[in-house]
Short mmCIF file of N, CA and C in Angstrom, two decimals:
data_model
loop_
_atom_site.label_atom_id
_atom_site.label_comp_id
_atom_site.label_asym_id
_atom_site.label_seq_id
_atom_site.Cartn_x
_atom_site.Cartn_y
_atom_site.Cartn_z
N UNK A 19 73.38 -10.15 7.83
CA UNK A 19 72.76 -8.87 7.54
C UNK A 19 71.39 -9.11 6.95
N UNK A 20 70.69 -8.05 7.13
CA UNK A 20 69.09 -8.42 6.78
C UNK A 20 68.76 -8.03 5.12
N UNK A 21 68.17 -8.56 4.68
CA UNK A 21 67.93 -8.22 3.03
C UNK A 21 67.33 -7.25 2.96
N UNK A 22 67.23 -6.58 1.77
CA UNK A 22 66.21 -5.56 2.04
C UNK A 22 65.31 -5.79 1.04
N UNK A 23 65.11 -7.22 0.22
CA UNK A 23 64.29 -7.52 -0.67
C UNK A 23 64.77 -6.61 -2.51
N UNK A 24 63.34 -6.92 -2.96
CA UNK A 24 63.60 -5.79 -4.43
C UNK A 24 62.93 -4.76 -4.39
N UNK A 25 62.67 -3.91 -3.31
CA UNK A 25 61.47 -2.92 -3.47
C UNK A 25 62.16 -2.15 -4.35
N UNK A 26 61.50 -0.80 -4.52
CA UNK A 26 62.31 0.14 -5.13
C UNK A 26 63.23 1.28 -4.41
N UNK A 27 64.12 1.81 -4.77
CA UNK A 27 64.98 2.61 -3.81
C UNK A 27 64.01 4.15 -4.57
N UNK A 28 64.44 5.14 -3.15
CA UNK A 28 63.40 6.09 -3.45
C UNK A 28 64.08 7.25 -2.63
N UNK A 29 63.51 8.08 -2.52
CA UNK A 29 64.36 9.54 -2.21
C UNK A 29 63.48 9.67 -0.63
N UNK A 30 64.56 9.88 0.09
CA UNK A 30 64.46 10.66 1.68
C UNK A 30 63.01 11.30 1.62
N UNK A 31 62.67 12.27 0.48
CA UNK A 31 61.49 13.01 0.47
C UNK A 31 59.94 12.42 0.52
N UNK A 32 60.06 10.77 -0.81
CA UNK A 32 59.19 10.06 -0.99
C UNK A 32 58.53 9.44 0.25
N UNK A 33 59.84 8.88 1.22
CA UNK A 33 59.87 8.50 2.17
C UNK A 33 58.99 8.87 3.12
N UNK A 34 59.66 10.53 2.99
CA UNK A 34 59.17 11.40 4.83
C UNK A 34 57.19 11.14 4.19
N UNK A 35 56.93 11.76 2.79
CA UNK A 35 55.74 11.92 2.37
C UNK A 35 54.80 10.69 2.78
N UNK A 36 55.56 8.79 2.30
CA UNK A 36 54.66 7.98 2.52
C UNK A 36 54.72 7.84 4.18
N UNK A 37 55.55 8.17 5.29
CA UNK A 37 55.61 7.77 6.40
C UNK A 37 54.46 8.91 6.73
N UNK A 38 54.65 9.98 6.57
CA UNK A 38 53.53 11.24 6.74
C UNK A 38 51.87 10.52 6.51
N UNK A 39 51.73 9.47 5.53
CA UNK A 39 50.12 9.46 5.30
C UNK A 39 50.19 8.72 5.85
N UNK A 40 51.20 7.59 6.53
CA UNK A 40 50.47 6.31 6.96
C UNK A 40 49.93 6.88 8.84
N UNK A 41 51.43 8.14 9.20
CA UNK A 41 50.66 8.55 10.49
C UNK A 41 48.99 9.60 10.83
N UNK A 42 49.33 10.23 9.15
CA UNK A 42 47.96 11.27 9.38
C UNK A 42 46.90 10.32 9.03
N UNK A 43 46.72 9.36 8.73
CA UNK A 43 45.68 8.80 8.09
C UNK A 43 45.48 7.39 9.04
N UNK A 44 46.45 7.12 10.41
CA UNK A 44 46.28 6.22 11.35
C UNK A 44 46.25 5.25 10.21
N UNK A 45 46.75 4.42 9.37
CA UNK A 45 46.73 3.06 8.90
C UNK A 45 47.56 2.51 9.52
N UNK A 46 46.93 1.24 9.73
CA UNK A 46 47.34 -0.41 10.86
C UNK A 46 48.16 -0.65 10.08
N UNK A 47 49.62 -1.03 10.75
CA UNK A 47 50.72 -1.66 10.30
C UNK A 47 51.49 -2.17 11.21
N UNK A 48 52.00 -3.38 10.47
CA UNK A 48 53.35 -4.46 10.69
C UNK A 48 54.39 -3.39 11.08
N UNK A 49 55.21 -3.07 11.92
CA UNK A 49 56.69 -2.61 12.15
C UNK A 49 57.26 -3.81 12.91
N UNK A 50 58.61 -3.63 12.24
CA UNK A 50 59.61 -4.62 12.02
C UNK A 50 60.99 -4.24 12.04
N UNK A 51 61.64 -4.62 12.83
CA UNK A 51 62.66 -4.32 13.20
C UNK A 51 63.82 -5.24 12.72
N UNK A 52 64.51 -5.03 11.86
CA UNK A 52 65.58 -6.57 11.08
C UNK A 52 66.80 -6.26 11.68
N UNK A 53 67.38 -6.87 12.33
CA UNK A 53 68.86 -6.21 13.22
C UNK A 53 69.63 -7.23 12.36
N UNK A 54 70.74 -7.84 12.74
CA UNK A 54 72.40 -8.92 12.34
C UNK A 54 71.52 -10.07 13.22
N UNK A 55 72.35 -11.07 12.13
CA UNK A 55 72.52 -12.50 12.61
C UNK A 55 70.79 -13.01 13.28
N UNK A 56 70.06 -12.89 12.06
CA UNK A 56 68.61 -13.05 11.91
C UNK A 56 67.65 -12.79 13.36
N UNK A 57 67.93 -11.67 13.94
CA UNK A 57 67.37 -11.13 14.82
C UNK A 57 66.54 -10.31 14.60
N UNK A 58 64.78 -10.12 14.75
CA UNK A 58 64.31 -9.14 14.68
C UNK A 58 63.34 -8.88 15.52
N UNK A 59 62.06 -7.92 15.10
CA UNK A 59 61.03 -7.95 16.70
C UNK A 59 60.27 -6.95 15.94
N UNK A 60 58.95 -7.19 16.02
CA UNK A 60 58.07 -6.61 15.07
C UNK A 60 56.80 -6.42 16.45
N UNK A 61 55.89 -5.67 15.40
CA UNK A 61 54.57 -5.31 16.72
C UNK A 61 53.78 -5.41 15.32
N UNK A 62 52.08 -5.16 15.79
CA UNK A 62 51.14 -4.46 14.87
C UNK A 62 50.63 -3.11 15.56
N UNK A 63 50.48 -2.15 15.07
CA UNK A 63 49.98 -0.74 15.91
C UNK A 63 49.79 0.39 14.85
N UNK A 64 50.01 1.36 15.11
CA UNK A 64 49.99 2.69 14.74
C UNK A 64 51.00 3.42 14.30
N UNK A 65 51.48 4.05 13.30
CA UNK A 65 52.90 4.53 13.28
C UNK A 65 52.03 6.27 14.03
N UNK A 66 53.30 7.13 14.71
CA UNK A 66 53.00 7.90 15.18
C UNK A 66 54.43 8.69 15.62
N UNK A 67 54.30 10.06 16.18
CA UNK A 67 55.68 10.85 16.19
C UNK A 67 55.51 10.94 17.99
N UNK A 68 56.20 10.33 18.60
CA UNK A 68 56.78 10.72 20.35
C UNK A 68 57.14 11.55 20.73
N UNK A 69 57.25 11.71 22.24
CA UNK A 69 57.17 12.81 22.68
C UNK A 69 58.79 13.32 22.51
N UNK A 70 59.46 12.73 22.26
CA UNK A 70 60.92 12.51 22.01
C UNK A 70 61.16 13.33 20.30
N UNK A 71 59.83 13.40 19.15
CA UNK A 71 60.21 13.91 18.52
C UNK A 71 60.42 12.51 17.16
N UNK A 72 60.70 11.18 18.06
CA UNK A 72 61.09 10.30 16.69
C UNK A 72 59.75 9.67 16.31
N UNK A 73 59.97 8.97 15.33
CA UNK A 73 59.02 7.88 14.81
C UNK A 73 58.68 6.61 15.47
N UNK A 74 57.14 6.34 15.97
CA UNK A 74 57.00 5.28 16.70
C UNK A 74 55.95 4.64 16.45
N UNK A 75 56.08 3.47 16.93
CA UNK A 75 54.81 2.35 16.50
C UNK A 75 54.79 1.65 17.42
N UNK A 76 53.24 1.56 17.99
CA UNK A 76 52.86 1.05 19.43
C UNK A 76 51.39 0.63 18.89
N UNK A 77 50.60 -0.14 19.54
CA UNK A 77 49.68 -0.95 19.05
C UNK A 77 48.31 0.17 20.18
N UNK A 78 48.65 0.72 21.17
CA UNK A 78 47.54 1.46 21.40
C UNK A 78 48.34 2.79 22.23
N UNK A 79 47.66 3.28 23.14
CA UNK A 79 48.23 5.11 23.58
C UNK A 79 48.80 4.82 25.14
N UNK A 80 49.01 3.62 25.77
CA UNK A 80 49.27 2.87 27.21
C UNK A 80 51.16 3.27 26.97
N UNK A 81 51.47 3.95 28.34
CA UNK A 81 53.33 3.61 27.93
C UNK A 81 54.08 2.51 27.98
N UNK A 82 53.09 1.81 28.43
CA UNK A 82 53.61 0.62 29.31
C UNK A 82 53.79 -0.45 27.95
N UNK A 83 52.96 -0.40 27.00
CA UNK A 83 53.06 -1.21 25.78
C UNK A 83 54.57 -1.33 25.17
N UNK A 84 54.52 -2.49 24.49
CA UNK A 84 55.92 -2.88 23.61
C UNK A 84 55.49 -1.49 22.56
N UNK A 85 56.57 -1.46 21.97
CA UNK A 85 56.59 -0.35 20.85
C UNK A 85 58.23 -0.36 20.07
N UNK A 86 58.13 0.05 19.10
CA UNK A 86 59.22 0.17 17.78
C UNK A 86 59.47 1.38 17.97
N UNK A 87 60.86 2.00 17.94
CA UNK A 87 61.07 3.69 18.12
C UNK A 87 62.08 3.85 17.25
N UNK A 88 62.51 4.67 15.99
CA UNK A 88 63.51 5.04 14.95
C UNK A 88 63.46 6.15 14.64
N UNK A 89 64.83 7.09 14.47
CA UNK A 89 64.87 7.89 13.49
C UNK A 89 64.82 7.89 12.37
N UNK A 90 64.10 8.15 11.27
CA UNK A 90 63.77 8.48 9.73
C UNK A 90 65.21 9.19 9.34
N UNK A 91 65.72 9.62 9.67
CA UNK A 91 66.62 11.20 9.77
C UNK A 91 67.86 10.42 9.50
N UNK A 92 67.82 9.32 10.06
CA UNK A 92 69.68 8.51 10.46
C UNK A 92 69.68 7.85 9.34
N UNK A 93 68.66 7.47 8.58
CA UNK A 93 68.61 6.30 7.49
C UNK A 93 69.47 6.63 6.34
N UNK A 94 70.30 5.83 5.73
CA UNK A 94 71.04 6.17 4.43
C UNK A 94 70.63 5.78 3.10
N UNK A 95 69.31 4.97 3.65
CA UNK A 95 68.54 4.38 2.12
C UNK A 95 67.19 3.59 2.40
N UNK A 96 66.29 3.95 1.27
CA UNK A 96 64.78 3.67 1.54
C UNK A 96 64.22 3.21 0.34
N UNK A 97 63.67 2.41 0.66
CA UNK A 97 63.25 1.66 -0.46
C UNK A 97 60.90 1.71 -0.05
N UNK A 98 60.83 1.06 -1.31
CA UNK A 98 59.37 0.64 -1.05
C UNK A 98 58.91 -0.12 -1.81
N UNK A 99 57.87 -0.69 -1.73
CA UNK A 99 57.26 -1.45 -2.75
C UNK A 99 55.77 -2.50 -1.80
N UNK A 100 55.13 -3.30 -2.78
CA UNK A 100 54.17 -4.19 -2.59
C UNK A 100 54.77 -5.65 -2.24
N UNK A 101 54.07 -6.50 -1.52
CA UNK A 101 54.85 -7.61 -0.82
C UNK A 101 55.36 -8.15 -1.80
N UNK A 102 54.93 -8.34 -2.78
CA UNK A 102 56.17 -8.97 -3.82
C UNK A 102 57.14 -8.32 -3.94
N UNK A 103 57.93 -7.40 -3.23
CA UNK A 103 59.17 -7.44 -3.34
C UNK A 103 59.40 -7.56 -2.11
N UNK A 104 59.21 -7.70 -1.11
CA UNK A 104 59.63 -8.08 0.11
C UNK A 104 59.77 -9.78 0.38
N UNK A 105 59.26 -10.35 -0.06
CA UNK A 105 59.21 -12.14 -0.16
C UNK A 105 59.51 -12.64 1.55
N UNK A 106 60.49 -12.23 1.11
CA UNK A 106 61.58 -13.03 2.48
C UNK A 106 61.25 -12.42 4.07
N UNK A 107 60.50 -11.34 4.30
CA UNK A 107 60.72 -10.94 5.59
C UNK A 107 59.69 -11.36 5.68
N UNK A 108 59.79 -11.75 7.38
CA UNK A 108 59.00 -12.92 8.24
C UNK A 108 57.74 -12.31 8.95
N UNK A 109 56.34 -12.67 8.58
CA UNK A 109 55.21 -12.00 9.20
C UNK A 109 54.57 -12.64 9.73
N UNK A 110 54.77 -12.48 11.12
CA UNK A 110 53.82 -13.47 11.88
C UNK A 110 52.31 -13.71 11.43
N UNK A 111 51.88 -14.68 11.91
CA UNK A 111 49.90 -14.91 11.79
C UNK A 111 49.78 -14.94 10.34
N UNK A 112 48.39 -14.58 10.51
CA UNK A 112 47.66 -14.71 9.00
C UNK A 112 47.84 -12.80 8.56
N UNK A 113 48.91 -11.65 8.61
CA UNK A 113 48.26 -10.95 8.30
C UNK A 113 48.37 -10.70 6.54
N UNK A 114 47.71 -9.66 6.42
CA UNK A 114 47.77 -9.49 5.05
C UNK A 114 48.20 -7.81 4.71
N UNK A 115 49.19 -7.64 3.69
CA UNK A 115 49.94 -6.70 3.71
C UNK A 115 49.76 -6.16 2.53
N UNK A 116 49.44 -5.05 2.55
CA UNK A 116 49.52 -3.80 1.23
C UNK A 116 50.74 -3.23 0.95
N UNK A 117 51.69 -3.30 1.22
CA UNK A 117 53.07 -2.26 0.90
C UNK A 117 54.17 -2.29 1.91
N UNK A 118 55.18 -1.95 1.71
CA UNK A 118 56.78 -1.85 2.60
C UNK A 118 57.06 -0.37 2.35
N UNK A 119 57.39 -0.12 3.23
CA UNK A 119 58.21 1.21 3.31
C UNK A 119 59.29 0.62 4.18
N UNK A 120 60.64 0.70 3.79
CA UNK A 120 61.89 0.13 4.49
C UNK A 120 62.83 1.41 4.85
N UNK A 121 63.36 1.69 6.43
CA UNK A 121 64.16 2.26 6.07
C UNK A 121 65.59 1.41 7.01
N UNK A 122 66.60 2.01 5.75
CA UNK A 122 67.51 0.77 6.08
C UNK A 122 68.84 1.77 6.39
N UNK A 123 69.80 1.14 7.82
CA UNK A 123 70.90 2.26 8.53
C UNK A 123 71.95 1.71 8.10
N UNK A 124 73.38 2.62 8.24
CA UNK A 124 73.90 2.38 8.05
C UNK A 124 74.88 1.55 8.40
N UNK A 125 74.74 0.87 9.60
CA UNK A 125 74.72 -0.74 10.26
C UNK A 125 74.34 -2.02 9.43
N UNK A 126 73.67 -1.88 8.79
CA UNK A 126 72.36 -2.75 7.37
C UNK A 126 71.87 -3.03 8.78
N UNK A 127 71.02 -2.71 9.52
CA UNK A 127 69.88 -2.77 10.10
C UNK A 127 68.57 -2.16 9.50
N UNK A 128 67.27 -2.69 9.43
CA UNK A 128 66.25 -2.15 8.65
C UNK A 128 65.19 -1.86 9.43
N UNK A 129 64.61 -0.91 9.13
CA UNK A 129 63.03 -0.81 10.38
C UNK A 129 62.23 -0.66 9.04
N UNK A 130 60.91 -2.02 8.79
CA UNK A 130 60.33 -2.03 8.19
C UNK A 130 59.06 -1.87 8.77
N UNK A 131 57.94 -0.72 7.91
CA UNK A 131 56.54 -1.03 8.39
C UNK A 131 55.97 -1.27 7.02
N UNK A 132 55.32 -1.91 7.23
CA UNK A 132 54.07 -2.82 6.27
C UNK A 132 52.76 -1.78 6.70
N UNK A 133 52.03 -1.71 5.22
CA UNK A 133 50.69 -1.26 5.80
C UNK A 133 49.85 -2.51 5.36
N UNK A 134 49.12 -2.73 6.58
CA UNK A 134 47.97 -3.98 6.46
C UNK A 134 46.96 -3.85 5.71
N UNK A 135 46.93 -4.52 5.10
CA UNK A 135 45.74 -4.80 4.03
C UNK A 135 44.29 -4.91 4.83
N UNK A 136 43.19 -3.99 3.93
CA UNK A 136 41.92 -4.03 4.33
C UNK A 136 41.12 -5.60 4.69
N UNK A 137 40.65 -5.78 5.57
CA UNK A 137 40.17 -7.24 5.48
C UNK A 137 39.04 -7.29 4.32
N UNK A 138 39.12 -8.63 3.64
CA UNK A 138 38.02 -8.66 2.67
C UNK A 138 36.41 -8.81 3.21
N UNK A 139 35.72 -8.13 2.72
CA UNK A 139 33.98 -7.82 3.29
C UNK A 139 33.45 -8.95 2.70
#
């Protein structure tokens, strides 16, 4: 089963609110997908709402692209925090990460997005 680190646990509402700025405000993020038996599959893109209505993260507006797709709605617990409480989940490359928003099912499957840190000027 996938960890869900030490972020902090937080209310459905906090949740919908931080998933709300990261899509109105287009911030670049890590989504991450943590399934059983150390399986996961992550992108970098856009979080954004489909035509389907759910939550999605695709790296540009092509259908043909890989992409992350979850309900917010199904989740039984959400956590958040700054990469120090995430430690353990695996980020490809060099990126650099500002925050976790986790939401975790009741499977213990987790769909994590990271918002990427500004590059330094």
């Amino acid at each position: 089963m996938a960890s869900t680190g030490s972020g902090a646990d937080i209310s459905e509402r906090d949740a919908a609110d931080l998933l709300h700025k990261l899509i109105t405000e287009s911030i670049p993020v890590q989504g991450l997908f943590l399934g059983h038996d150390a399986v996961a599959a992550g992108l970098v893109g856009h979080v954004f709402i489909g035509p389907d209505g759910l939550v999605w993260v695709r790296a540009g507006e092509q259908r043909t692209e890989p992409f992350l797709r979850f309900d917010p709605a199904t989740a039984v617990r959400f956590k958040y925090g700054d990469t120090r409480a995430f430690p353990n989940i695996p980020i490809p490359g060099d990126l650099r990460l500002a925050s976790a928003l986790v939401f975790v099912f009741a499977d213990g499957t987790e769909m994590a997005i990271f918002e990427l840190a500004a590059e330094p000027e």
